[in-house]
Short mmCIF file of C-alpha atoms and ligand atoms in Angstrom, two decimals:
data_model
loop_
_atom_site.label_atom_id
_atom_site.label_comp_id
_atom_site.label_asym_id
_atom_site.label_seq_id
_atom_site.Cartn_x
_atom_site.Cartn_y
_atom_site.Cartn_z
CA MET A 1 18.60 -70.15 11.04
CA GLU A 2 21.58 -69.01 13.09
CA PHE A 3 22.15 -65.98 10.85
CA GLU A 4 18.47 -65.14 10.54
CA GLU A 5 18.23 -65.09 14.32
CA LYS A 6 21.34 -62.89 14.57
CA ILE A 7 19.80 -60.46 12.10
CA ARG A 8 16.48 -60.47 13.92
CA ARG A 9 18.28 -59.54 17.12
CA MET A 10 19.90 -56.55 15.37
CA PHE A 11 16.54 -54.82 15.17
CA PRO A 12 15.60 -52.82 18.26
CA ALA A 13 12.68 -53.60 20.52
CA ALA A 14 10.42 -50.65 21.37
CA GLY A 15 12.34 -48.26 23.62
CA GLU A 16 15.77 -49.52 22.53
CA VAL A 17 16.47 -46.75 20.02
CA PRO A 18 19.00 -44.27 21.47
CA ALA A 19 17.18 -41.08 22.53
CA GLU A 20 19.33 -38.95 20.24
CA PHE A 21 18.02 -40.79 17.18
CA SER A 22 14.51 -41.72 18.19
CA LEU A 23 11.55 -40.17 16.39
CA ASP A 24 8.39 -39.16 18.22
CA GLY A 25 5.16 -40.50 16.74
CA PRO A 26 4.38 -40.52 13.03
CA VAL A 27 5.10 -37.21 11.26
CA VAL A 28 2.00 -36.17 9.36
CA CYS A 29 3.09 -34.08 6.38
CA ASP A 30 -0.11 -32.79 4.86
CA ARG A 31 1.23 -29.65 3.20
CA TYR A 32 2.45 -29.00 -0.30
CA LEU A 33 4.10 -25.94 -1.77
CA VAL A 34 2.34 -24.30 -4.71
CA ASP A 35 2.45 -20.70 -5.92
CA GLY A 36 4.40 -19.51 -2.88
CA GLU A 37 1.92 -21.01 -0.40
CA LEU A 38 2.13 -24.02 1.85
CA ARG A 39 -1.35 -25.40 1.26
CA ARG A 40 -3.01 -28.04 3.38
CA TRP A 41 -3.87 -31.28 1.59
CA GLU A 42 -7.28 -32.56 2.62
CA GLY A 43 -7.23 -35.71 0.46
CA PRO A 44 -5.77 -39.18 1.09
CA LEU A 45 -2.33 -39.65 2.63
CA ARG A 46 0.17 -42.45 2.09
CA ASP A 47 1.80 -44.22 5.03
CA VAL A 48 5.59 -44.21 5.14
CA LEU A 49 7.11 -47.32 6.68
CA SER A 50 10.72 -47.30 7.79
CA PRO A 51 13.19 -49.97 6.67
CA VAL A 52 13.94 -50.18 10.38
CA CYS A 53 11.70 -52.78 12.01
CA ILE A 54 10.72 -52.87 15.65
CA ARG A 55 11.16 -56.28 17.26
CA ASP A 56 8.16 -57.48 19.19
CA GLY A 57 8.58 -61.06 20.37
CA GLU A 58 9.00 -63.10 17.19
CA ALA A 59 7.61 -60.36 14.96
CA LEU A 60 9.51 -57.65 13.07
CA ASP A 61 7.26 -54.73 12.15
CA GLN A 62 8.38 -51.84 9.97
CA LYS A 63 8.01 -48.68 12.01
CA LEU A 64 5.34 -46.26 10.81
CA LEU A 65 7.24 -42.99 10.24
CA GLY A 66 4.63 -40.68 8.89
CA ARG A 67 2.29 -39.82 6.04
CA TYR A 68 2.42 -37.64 2.97
CA PRO A 69 -0.17 -36.39 0.44
CA LEU A 70 -1.34 -38.60 -2.37
CA MET A 71 -2.15 -35.64 -4.55
CA ASP A 72 -4.51 -35.84 -7.51
CA GLU A 73 -4.20 -34.74 -11.10
CA ALA A 74 -6.05 -31.44 -10.64
CA THR A 75 -3.83 -30.32 -7.75
CA SER A 76 -0.72 -31.36 -9.58
CA LEU A 77 -1.80 -29.28 -12.56
CA GLU A 78 -2.17 -26.29 -10.21
CA ALA A 79 1.50 -26.68 -9.36
CA LEU A 80 2.34 -26.69 -13.05
CA GLU A 81 0.25 -23.60 -13.72
CA ALA A 82 1.99 -21.80 -10.84
CA ALA A 83 5.38 -22.59 -12.40
CA VAL A 84 4.16 -21.56 -15.86
CA ARG A 85 2.94 -18.22 -14.42
CA ALA A 86 6.19 -17.63 -12.53
CA TYR A 87 8.16 -18.20 -15.72
CA ASP A 88 5.60 -16.30 -17.81
CA HIS A 89 7.22 -17.15 -21.14
CA GLY A 90 10.53 -15.84 -19.86
CA ARG A 91 8.99 -12.51 -18.81
CA GLY A 92 8.45 -13.38 -15.12
CA LEU A 93 10.38 -11.78 -12.30
CA TRP A 94 12.62 -14.81 -11.76
CA PRO A 95 13.88 -15.43 -15.32
CA THR A 96 14.55 -11.72 -15.85
CA LEU A 97 16.43 -11.08 -12.61
CA SER A 98 20.14 -10.49 -12.83
CA VAL A 99 22.40 -13.41 -11.99
CA ARG A 100 23.64 -11.51 -8.96
CA GLN A 101 20.08 -11.24 -7.62
CA ARG A 102 19.27 -14.90 -8.25
CA ILE A 103 22.43 -15.91 -6.42
CA LYS A 104 21.27 -13.93 -3.39
CA TYR A 105 18.00 -15.87 -3.30
CA VAL A 106 19.85 -19.20 -3.52
CA GLU A 107 22.26 -18.17 -0.76
CA ASP A 108 19.36 -17.16 1.42
CA PHE A 109 17.79 -20.58 0.86
CA THR A 110 21.05 -22.35 1.73
CA PHE A 111 21.22 -20.47 5.02
CA ARG A 112 17.68 -21.58 5.94
CA MET A 113 18.33 -25.12 4.71
CA ARG A 114 21.35 -25.52 6.98
CA GLU A 115 19.19 -24.78 10.00
CA LYS A 116 17.25 -27.96 9.20
CA ARG A 117 20.28 -30.23 8.99
CA ASP A 118 19.59 -32.40 12.04
CA GLU A 119 15.94 -32.94 11.13
CA VAL A 120 16.71 -33.88 7.54
CA VAL A 121 19.61 -36.18 8.49
CA LYS A 122 17.47 -38.04 11.00
CA LEU A 123 14.66 -38.51 8.47
CA LEU A 124 17.15 -39.75 5.88
CA MET A 125 18.29 -42.42 8.33
CA TRP A 126 14.80 -43.55 9.23
CA GLU A 127 13.27 -43.28 5.81
CA ILE A 128 15.86 -44.95 3.63
CA GLY A 129 18.08 -46.67 6.19
CA LYS A 130 21.23 -44.67 5.47
CA THR A 131 23.86 -44.80 8.20
CA HIS A 132 24.17 -41.63 10.26
CA ALA A 133 27.57 -40.91 8.67
CA ASP A 134 26.23 -41.35 5.11
CA ALA A 135 23.07 -39.34 5.81
CA ALA A 136 25.11 -36.47 7.29
CA ASN A 137 27.46 -36.70 4.33
CA GLU A 138 24.54 -36.52 1.88
CA PHE A 139 23.32 -33.33 3.52
CA ASP A 140 26.75 -31.68 3.71
CA ARG A 141 27.68 -32.71 0.19
CA THR A 142 24.46 -31.09 -1.03
CA VAL A 143 25.22 -27.81 0.74
CA GLU A 144 28.71 -27.88 -0.74
CA TYR A 145 27.23 -28.59 -4.17
CA ILE A 146 25.04 -25.49 -3.87
CA ARG A 147 28.05 -23.37 -2.90
CA ASP A 148 30.06 -24.74 -5.82
CA THR A 149 27.11 -24.06 -8.13
CA VAL A 150 27.02 -20.44 -7.01
CA ASP A 151 30.76 -20.13 -7.72
CA ALA A 152 30.37 -21.79 -11.13
CA MET A 153 27.47 -19.46 -11.92
CA LYS A 154 29.60 -16.42 -11.06
CA GLU A 155 32.37 -17.72 -13.28
CA LEU A 156 29.95 -18.36 -16.14
CA ASP A 157 28.55 -14.87 -15.74
CA ARG A 158 32.03 -13.33 -15.70
CA VAL A 159 32.99 -14.94 -19.00
CA SER A 160 29.69 -13.79 -20.50
CA SER A 161 30.11 -10.19 -19.32
CA ARG A 162 31.87 -9.03 -22.42
CA PHE A 163 31.08 -8.26 -26.01
CA VAL A 164 32.43 -10.16 -28.97
CA ILE A 165 33.06 -8.30 -32.21
CA GLN A 166 33.33 -10.47 -35.34
CA LYS A 167 32.93 -9.58 -39.01
CA GLY A 168 31.23 -6.27 -38.32
CA ILE A 169 28.79 -7.69 -35.76
CA ILE A 170 28.91 -6.95 -32.06
CA GLY A 171 27.33 -9.59 -29.87
CA GLN A 172 26.87 -10.56 -26.27
CA ILE A 173 26.43 -14.26 -25.64
CA ARG A 174 24.90 -15.58 -22.44
CA ARG A 175 23.05 -18.65 -21.31
CA GLY A 176 19.31 -18.21 -20.78
CA PRO A 177 16.75 -20.39 -18.97
CA LEU A 178 14.54 -22.94 -20.75
CA GLY A 179 11.25 -22.62 -18.89
CA VAL A 180 9.57 -25.09 -16.54
CA VAL A 181 11.72 -27.89 -15.16
CA LEU A 182 10.35 -31.05 -13.57
CA CYS A 183 12.92 -32.51 -11.14
CA MET A 184 12.62 -36.06 -9.86
CA GLY A 185 15.40 -37.55 -7.75
CA PRO A 186 16.02 -41.20 -6.80
CA HIS A 187 15.36 -42.92 -3.47
CA ASN A 188 19.01 -43.71 -2.77
CA TYR A 189 20.04 -40.02 -2.79
CA PRO A 190 16.65 -38.36 -2.35
CA LEU A 191 18.09 -35.07 -1.16
CA ASN A 192 21.37 -34.82 -3.03
CA GLU A 193 20.28 -36.01 -6.43
CA THR A 194 17.10 -33.93 -6.36
CA PHE A 195 19.09 -30.82 -5.49
CA THR A 196 21.86 -31.43 -8.02
CA THR A 197 19.26 -30.75 -10.71
CA LEU A 198 16.89 -28.42 -8.85
CA ILE A 199 19.49 -25.86 -7.76
CA PRO A 200 21.22 -25.41 -11.14
CA ALA A 201 17.81 -25.28 -12.83
CA LEU A 202 16.73 -22.51 -10.44
CA ILE A 203 19.88 -20.46 -10.53
CA MET A 204 19.71 -20.40 -14.34
CA GLY A 205 16.27 -18.73 -14.10
CA ASN A 206 13.90 -21.66 -14.67
CA ALA A 207 10.76 -22.31 -12.61
CA VAL A 208 10.72 -25.72 -10.95
CA ILE A 209 8.30 -28.42 -9.88
CA PHE A 210 9.84 -31.18 -7.87
CA LYS A 211 8.50 -34.57 -6.99
CA PRO A 212 10.42 -36.64 -4.47
CA PRO A 213 10.84 -40.38 -5.11
CA ARG A 214 8.32 -42.78 -3.53
CA LEU A 215 10.81 -43.55 -0.76
CA GLY A 216 12.55 -40.52 0.67
CA VAL A 217 9.69 -38.03 0.82
CA LEU A 218 9.32 -36.95 4.44
CA LEU A 219 12.84 -35.56 4.61
CA HIS A 220 11.81 -32.84 2.15
CA PHE A 221 9.07 -31.44 4.38
CA PRO A 222 11.34 -29.57 6.82
CA LEU A 223 12.66 -27.66 3.78
CA LEU A 224 9.33 -26.52 2.34
CA GLU A 225 9.18 -23.39 4.48
CA ALA A 226 12.70 -22.49 3.44
CA PHE A 227 11.68 -22.75 -0.21
CA ARG A 228 8.54 -20.70 0.41
CA ASP A 229 10.38 -17.99 2.32
CA SER A 230 13.41 -17.80 0.03
CA PHE A 231 12.03 -17.73 -3.53
CA PRO A 232 9.46 -15.60 -5.36
CA ARG A 233 5.96 -17.07 -5.67
CA GLY A 234 5.61 -20.04 -8.03
CA VAL A 235 9.34 -20.46 -8.68
CA VAL A 236 9.49 -23.67 -6.60
CA ASN A 237 6.48 -25.99 -6.39
CA THR A 238 6.06 -29.53 -5.09
CA VAL A 239 3.93 -32.49 -6.05
CA PHE A 240 3.59 -35.67 -3.98
CA GLY A 241 1.92 -38.93 -4.86
CA ARG A 242 1.80 -41.61 -7.52
CA GLY A 243 3.67 -40.86 -10.73
CA GLN A 244 0.74 -41.89 -12.91
CA GLN A 245 -1.54 -39.40 -11.16
CA VAL A 246 0.74 -36.46 -10.56
CA VAL A 247 3.51 -36.63 -13.14
CA HIS A 248 2.12 -38.15 -16.31
CA PRO A 249 -0.60 -35.46 -16.59
CA LEU A 250 2.04 -32.72 -16.23
CA MET A 251 4.05 -34.18 -19.08
CA GLY A 252 0.89 -34.59 -21.16
CA THR A 253 0.25 -30.83 -21.15
CA GLY A 254 3.45 -30.22 -23.11
CA LYS A 255 4.26 -27.39 -20.68
CA VAL A 256 7.26 -29.11 -19.08
CA ASP A 257 10.35 -27.90 -20.93
CA VAL A 258 12.98 -29.96 -19.13
CA LEU A 259 12.67 -33.36 -17.50
CA ALA A 260 15.40 -34.02 -14.94
CA PHE A 261 14.90 -37.58 -13.79
CA ILE A 262 17.10 -40.03 -11.92
CA GLY A 263 15.62 -43.52 -11.88
CA SER A 264 14.89 -46.40 -14.23
CA SER A 265 15.04 -46.12 -18.02
CA ARG A 266 11.59 -47.76 -18.20
CA ALA A 267 10.04 -44.96 -16.12
CA ALA A 268 12.00 -42.31 -18.04
CA ASP A 269 10.76 -43.65 -21.39
CA LEU A 270 7.17 -43.65 -20.16
CA LEU A 271 7.47 -40.05 -18.99
CA LYS A 272 9.03 -38.82 -22.19
CA LYS A 273 6.31 -40.48 -24.24
CA GLN A 274 3.61 -38.44 -22.48
CA HIS A 275 4.95 -35.20 -23.97
CA PRO A 276 2.95 -34.22 -27.07
CA LYS A 277 5.98 -32.57 -28.70
CA PRO A 278 8.99 -34.63 -27.65
CA HIS A 279 11.37 -32.49 -29.70
CA ARG A 280 10.59 -29.57 -27.35
CA LEU A 281 11.50 -31.56 -24.29
CA ARG A 282 15.06 -31.55 -23.02
CA SER A 283 15.84 -34.57 -20.88
CA VAL A 284 18.55 -34.99 -18.30
CA LEU A 285 18.49 -38.57 -17.13
CA GLY A 286 20.53 -40.65 -14.70
CA LEU A 287 19.51 -44.28 -15.21
CA GLU A 288 20.64 -47.86 -14.46
CA ALA A 289 24.18 -49.17 -14.46
CA LYS A 290 25.97 -52.48 -14.01
CA ASN A 291 29.52 -51.31 -13.42
CA ALA A 292 32.16 -54.03 -13.59
CA ALA A 293 35.51 -54.30 -11.85
CA ILE A 294 38.29 -56.04 -13.77
CA ILE A 295 40.92 -57.42 -11.41
CA LEU A 296 44.13 -58.25 -13.23
CA ARG A 297 46.67 -60.92 -12.29
CA ASP A 298 49.07 -58.41 -10.71
CA ALA A 299 46.47 -56.44 -8.71
CA ASP A 300 47.50 -55.54 -5.17
CA LEU A 301 44.78 -57.43 -3.31
CA ASP A 302 45.33 -55.55 -0.05
CA LEU A 303 44.14 -52.47 -1.89
CA THR A 304 41.74 -54.12 -4.33
CA VAL A 305 39.61 -56.08 -1.87
CA PRO A 306 38.70 -53.15 0.43
CA GLU A 307 38.05 -50.99 -2.62
CA CYS A 308 35.74 -53.65 -4.12
CA VAL A 309 33.89 -54.01 -0.80
CA LEU A 310 33.44 -50.24 -0.66
CA GLY A 311 32.36 -50.15 -4.29
CA ALA A 312 29.93 -53.05 -4.00
CA LEU A 313 28.49 -52.52 -0.54
CA SER A 314 28.48 -48.80 0.37
CA TYR A 315 24.89 -48.05 1.29
CA ASN A 316 24.18 -51.77 0.80
CA GLY A 317 25.06 -51.57 -2.90
CA GLN A 318 22.15 -49.19 -3.53
CA ARG A 319 24.14 -46.76 -5.66
CA CYS A 320 23.90 -46.45 -9.40
CA THR A 321 27.70 -46.30 -9.40
CA ALA A 322 28.13 -49.45 -7.26
CA LEU A 323 30.36 -52.27 -8.51
CA LYS A 324 27.82 -54.86 -9.60
CA MET A 325 29.99 -57.51 -11.26
CA LEU A 326 33.59 -58.49 -10.40
CA TRP A 327 35.84 -60.14 -13.00
CA VAL A 328 38.94 -61.71 -11.43
CA HIS A 329 41.94 -63.25 -13.20
CA SER A 330 41.81 -67.04 -12.72
CA GLU A 331 45.32 -67.19 -11.17
CA ILE A 332 44.24 -65.08 -8.21
CA THR A 333 40.55 -65.95 -7.94
CA GLY A 334 41.00 -68.32 -4.96
CA VAL A 335 42.94 -65.90 -2.81
CA PHE A 336 40.76 -62.98 -3.89
CA LEU A 337 37.56 -64.81 -2.86
CA ASP A 338 39.08 -65.74 0.53
CA LYS A 339 40.02 -62.16 1.26
CA LEU A 340 36.72 -60.81 -0.08
CA SER A 341 34.59 -63.12 1.99
CA ARG A 342 36.60 -62.36 5.12
CA ALA A 343 36.26 -58.63 4.48
CA VAL A 344 32.49 -58.99 4.06
CA THR A 345 32.26 -61.03 7.29
CA ASP A 346 34.15 -58.27 9.12
CA LEU A 347 31.69 -55.57 8.06
CA ARG A 348 29.61 -54.24 10.88
CA MET A 349 25.92 -54.81 10.22
CA GLY A 350 23.16 -53.14 12.16
CA MET A 351 20.91 -50.13 12.54
CA PRO A 352 21.65 -46.77 10.87
CA TRP A 353 22.52 -45.03 14.15
CA GLU A 354 25.17 -47.55 15.28
CA GLU A 355 28.76 -46.33 15.26
CA GLY A 356 30.80 -47.80 12.39
CA VAL A 357 27.86 -49.69 10.89
CA ARG A 358 28.23 -50.47 7.17
CA VAL A 359 25.24 -52.64 6.21
CA THR A 360 21.71 -51.63 7.15
CA PRO A 361 18.08 -52.63 6.41
CA MET A 362 16.70 -51.75 2.97
CA PRO A 363 13.75 -49.49 2.18
CA GLU A 364 12.36 -50.93 -1.05
CA LEU A 365 9.27 -53.03 -0.70
CA ASP A 366 10.01 -56.69 -1.48
CA LYS A 367 13.69 -55.98 -2.05
CA THR A 368 14.87 -58.90 0.08
CA ARG A 369 12.59 -61.21 -1.89
CA TYR A 370 14.05 -60.00 -5.19
CA LEU A 371 17.62 -60.43 -3.96
CA THR A 372 16.81 -63.91 -2.64
CA GLU A 373 15.46 -64.82 -6.08
CA LEU A 374 18.72 -63.69 -7.67
CA VAL A 375 20.77 -65.80 -5.26
CA GLU A 376 18.53 -68.86 -5.69
CA ASP A 377 18.67 -68.54 -9.45
CA ALA A 378 22.48 -68.33 -9.43
CA VAL A 379 22.83 -71.24 -6.99
CA ALA A 380 20.47 -73.39 -9.06
CA LYS A 381 22.73 -72.74 -12.04
CA GLY A 382 25.97 -73.67 -10.31
CA ALA A 383 27.14 -70.68 -8.23
CA LYS A 384 27.98 -70.93 -4.54
CA VAL A 385 27.49 -68.44 -1.73
CA MET A 386 31.12 -67.97 -0.62
CA ASN A 387 30.67 -66.12 2.69
CA PRO A 388 29.07 -67.37 5.90
CA GLY A 389 25.49 -66.13 6.22
CA GLY A 390 25.43 -64.72 2.69
CA GLY A 391 21.83 -64.19 1.59
CA ALA A 392 20.30 -64.70 5.05
CA VAL A 393 17.22 -62.54 5.52
CA ALA A 394 15.16 -61.28 8.41
CA GLY A 395 12.59 -58.52 7.99
CA THR A 396 14.04 -55.83 5.73
CA PHE A 397 17.66 -56.90 6.18
CA PHE A 398 19.60 -58.91 3.61
CA HIS A 399 22.98 -60.29 4.64
CA PRO A 400 25.52 -59.50 1.86
CA ALA A 401 26.27 -62.47 -0.38
CA VAL A 402 29.39 -63.18 -2.44
CA LEU A 403 28.41 -65.40 -5.38
CA TYR A 404 30.90 -67.45 -7.41
CA PRO A 405 31.24 -68.58 -10.19
CA VAL A 406 28.71 -66.38 -11.94
CA ASN A 407 28.01 -66.85 -15.65
CA GLU A 408 25.77 -65.56 -18.43
CA THR A 409 22.98 -68.05 -17.72
CA MET A 410 22.26 -66.36 -14.38
CA ARG A 411 20.02 -63.35 -13.84
CA VAL A 412 22.52 -61.61 -11.58
CA TYR A 413 25.01 -61.54 -14.47
CA HIS A 414 22.69 -59.21 -16.40
CA GLU A 415 20.32 -57.55 -13.93
CA GLU A 416 21.23 -54.54 -11.84
CA GLN A 417 20.89 -55.99 -8.34
CA PHE A 418 21.02 -52.59 -6.60
CA GLY A 419 21.64 -54.40 -3.33
CA PRO A 420 24.28 -56.30 -1.33
CA ILE A 421 25.08 -59.15 -3.72
CA ILE A 422 28.62 -59.37 -5.09
CA PRO A 423 28.73 -61.58 -8.20
CA VAL A 424 32.22 -62.81 -9.10
CA ALA A 425 33.39 -64.45 -12.36
CA SER A 426 36.92 -65.45 -13.29
CA PHE A 427 38.71 -65.04 -16.62
CA ASP A 428 41.88 -66.19 -18.38
CA ASP A 429 41.40 -64.13 -21.48
CA ILE A 430 40.94 -60.37 -20.93
CA GLU A 431 38.61 -60.44 -23.93
CA ARG A 432 35.88 -61.96 -21.69
CA PRO A 433 35.41 -59.04 -19.27
CA ILE A 434 35.85 -56.57 -22.12
CA ARG A 435 33.13 -58.41 -24.06
CA TYR A 436 30.95 -58.23 -20.94
CA VAL A 437 31.27 -54.46 -20.88
CA ILE A 438 30.63 -54.21 -24.64
CA ASP A 439 27.56 -56.48 -24.53
CA SER A 440 26.05 -54.77 -21.49
CA ASN A 441 23.01 -52.54 -21.94
CA TYR A 442 24.72 -50.08 -19.63
CA GLY A 443 27.72 -47.85 -20.07
CA GLN A 444 28.40 -45.84 -16.96
CA GLN A 445 31.81 -46.72 -15.42
CA VAL A 446 34.34 -49.50 -14.95
CA SER A 447 37.10 -50.13 -12.39
CA LEU A 448 40.46 -51.61 -13.39
CA PHE A 449 42.74 -53.09 -10.74
CA GLY A 450 46.38 -53.91 -11.59
CA SER A 451 49.96 -52.66 -11.36
CA ASP A 452 51.42 -52.80 -14.86
CA PRO A 453 51.15 -49.40 -16.58
CA GLU A 454 51.62 -51.07 -19.97
CA VAL A 455 48.61 -53.39 -19.48
CA ILE A 456 46.43 -50.75 -17.83
CA GLY A 457 47.26 -48.20 -20.51
CA ARG A 458 46.31 -50.64 -23.27
CA LEU A 459 43.00 -51.48 -21.58
CA VAL A 460 42.01 -47.90 -20.91
CA ASP A 461 41.83 -46.96 -24.60
CA PRO A 462 39.06 -49.36 -25.66
CA LEU A 463 37.22 -49.04 -22.33
CA VAL A 464 36.85 -45.26 -22.44
CA ASN A 465 34.79 -45.77 -25.59
CA GLN A 466 32.44 -48.14 -23.78
CA VAL A 467 31.82 -46.24 -20.55
CA CYS A 468 32.19 -42.66 -19.38
CA ARG A 469 34.68 -43.14 -16.56
CA VAL A 470 37.46 -45.68 -16.10
CA ASN A 471 38.69 -45.86 -12.50
CA ILE A 472 42.20 -47.17 -11.91
CA ASN A 473 42.67 -49.08 -8.64
CA SER A 474 39.62 -47.21 -7.33
CA GLN A 475 35.93 -47.99 -6.96
CA CYS A 476 33.40 -46.40 -9.31
CA GLN A 477 31.84 -43.21 -8.00
CA ARG A 478 30.20 -39.97 -9.01
CA GLY A 479 32.40 -37.57 -7.05
CA PRO A 480 34.07 -35.18 -6.95
CA ASP A 481 30.94 -33.37 -8.09
CA THR A 482 32.95 -31.06 -10.31
CA PHE A 483 33.79 -34.10 -12.51
CA PRO A 484 31.38 -34.89 -15.35
CA PHE A 485 28.85 -37.56 -14.43
CA CYS A 486 27.33 -39.25 -17.45
CA GLY A 487 26.80 -42.59 -19.14
CA ARG A 488 26.39 -44.33 -22.48
CA LYS A 489 23.63 -46.67 -23.74
CA ASP A 490 20.82 -47.13 -21.15
CA SER A 491 22.76 -45.44 -18.34
CA ALA A 492 22.15 -41.74 -18.88
CA GLU A 493 21.18 -38.89 -21.11
CA GLY A 494 23.08 -35.62 -20.72
CA THR A 495 25.93 -34.79 -18.39
CA LEU A 496 25.78 -33.54 -14.84
CA SER A 497 28.53 -31.88 -12.84
CA VAL A 498 28.60 -28.56 -11.06
CA SER A 499 29.33 -26.67 -14.28
CA ASP A 500 27.69 -29.06 -16.80
CA ALA A 501 24.38 -28.82 -14.94
CA LEU A 502 24.32 -25.07 -15.54
CA ARG A 503 24.61 -25.79 -19.25
CA VAL A 504 22.00 -28.53 -19.25
CA PHE A 505 19.34 -26.24 -17.77
CA SER A 506 20.02 -23.34 -20.11
CA ILE A 507 20.49 -22.42 -23.74
CA ARG A 508 22.95 -20.07 -25.39
CA THR A 509 21.31 -16.83 -26.37
CA ILE A 510 22.83 -13.88 -28.23
CA VAL A 511 22.03 -10.22 -28.62
CA ALA A 512 23.74 -8.98 -31.79
CA ALA A 513 23.94 -5.80 -33.83
CA LYS A 514 25.81 -4.55 -36.86
CA THR A 515 28.54 -2.25 -35.57
CA THR A 516 27.10 0.94 -36.99
CA GLU A 517 27.62 4.18 -35.03
CA PRO A 518 23.93 4.45 -33.98
CA ASN A 519 23.92 0.78 -32.83
CA LYS A 520 27.13 1.30 -30.86
CA ALA A 521 25.57 4.31 -29.18
CA ILE A 522 22.46 2.30 -28.24
CA VAL A 523 24.48 -0.56 -26.77
CA GLU A 524 26.77 1.84 -24.87
CA ASP A 525 23.80 3.66 -23.45
CA ILE A 526 22.13 0.40 -22.32
CA VAL A 527 25.31 -0.73 -20.60
CA ARG A 528 26.15 2.64 -19.02
CA ASP A 529 22.67 3.16 -17.57
CA HIS A 530 22.07 -0.50 -16.67
CA ARG A 531 18.96 -0.69 -18.82
CA SER A 532 19.18 -4.48 -19.29
CA ASN A 533 20.24 -7.44 -17.19
CA PHE A 534 21.28 -9.33 -20.33
CA ILE A 535 23.23 -6.58 -22.12
CA SER A 536 25.57 -5.83 -19.30
CA THR A 537 29.26 -5.84 -18.52
CA ASP A 538 28.76 -6.01 -14.76
CA PHE A 539 31.25 -8.31 -13.18
CA ILE A 540 30.33 -10.44 -10.17
CA LEU A 541 33.24 -10.93 -7.79
O1 LIG B 1 23.29 -43.58 -7.30
C1 LIG B 1 24.10 -42.96 -7.99
C2 LIG B 1 24.86 -41.83 -7.39
O2 LIG B 1 24.94 -40.75 -8.25
C3 LIG B 1 26.22 -42.28 -7.01
O3 LIG B 1 26.91 -41.30 -6.38
O4 LIG B 1 29.09 -42.47 -6.44
O5 LIG B 1 28.73 -40.52 -4.99
O6 LIG B 1 27.63 -42.68 -4.46
P1 LIG B 1 28.17 -41.78 -5.51
#
């Protein structure tokens, strides 16, 4: 009870939130962006409750933050039709603009977006419980991602601004848009991971519909005007509401050409199945992961322990890249667990606005109950909670728990906890953690901690064929965003990075002609008099 009471006291009573971070009354967001208009939604709205509870005597009540539209199928289909019209089979204004012109629109949007930074950051904190530092970082990282995308687009355009002459054929090869893209980001990075698909899709000339995740919706509203004012009509459209009502019908029309979805593989499979011609649908998916850390006998624990804490508990472990299973060599397990549990005890826990806070309340409904079930299951099967207070719960807050020894009979060994539980198992034979990675349904990343180049080198070779990134003495992570981000098995489909995303949302297209004198004259004329945006040698600096 001692820890539960401590946690309860972390939540603010009414009036205790610092003025700088407090939110006035519920924000009613009853607009949606379709066909270049911010239309008012007259139908039902959904309440948004914050992970931050307000303490009132013995009670902890999740603060009501605002409301957003629960749109219906017909309205959602209007958004789709607006995107289809804007793309107009590739003949619309947007897909036929020059790259230089599209870049200008995106830069204009970025300028307007930056003006909304404080509003968006504050909503991120309240809506998904991100610390102020992490919320600000998510916003800034997104702006940087857009800038890097613009640079990558210029580079791509420069290399395409020339003709190739091969075997009597002259050709110009560029990348063209695919059509209508449906972008759906996850609740843990609702801004960043929506924009890392939306922006490259747009800049390549596609028309976009985006649906925010169920948690992490309100923070998009301050940006709707910027979208409306920056892009031509119908190029960016929004839908809000339940997936079944607003997304499944879109997929069922067969008019969505690209599905960019970050979430669970179960939801992704359901969405893909709605499409009547699946072979026409390109999918870019970021899905589950259960990244392991393998801590070798000679690992430097002063480096390894903080890195594992960072990897397992940044944003309360709610990252697809989080370390979700630690394998420690049996000779150092005791000392490792001591250091790990002390490091977890030292973490500052509290509300998102507190300076230096590392663990915060969680937004998902019933998340603390799910995590408690995982801990109880593991304890019933022989694991112990190694840190004081591990697994204590009050309201929406779950105190991080280090579990040891974890084995294959326990749920937490297999399931992606996506929360602050650190399962630890020990090994004598390196074959055991390697087998774990091989047998896993997931194949995103792994972290290897050790000092012997000979051992690390030998382990890297089989592991790179199991996952898509092996991190040496470093936590798993997506960044830098110019690095490819992908996964094997149930972890992903397609690759994202600043430059890969431009490829994913486009297709190579060629204009070719036999190099006869009349054809050469036609091509020269088109280029000289700028008669085409595609056949062009213009160079963007
Ligand atoms: O949730 C998955 C994110 O893509 C992870 O990104 O490693 O930068 O936190 P991150």
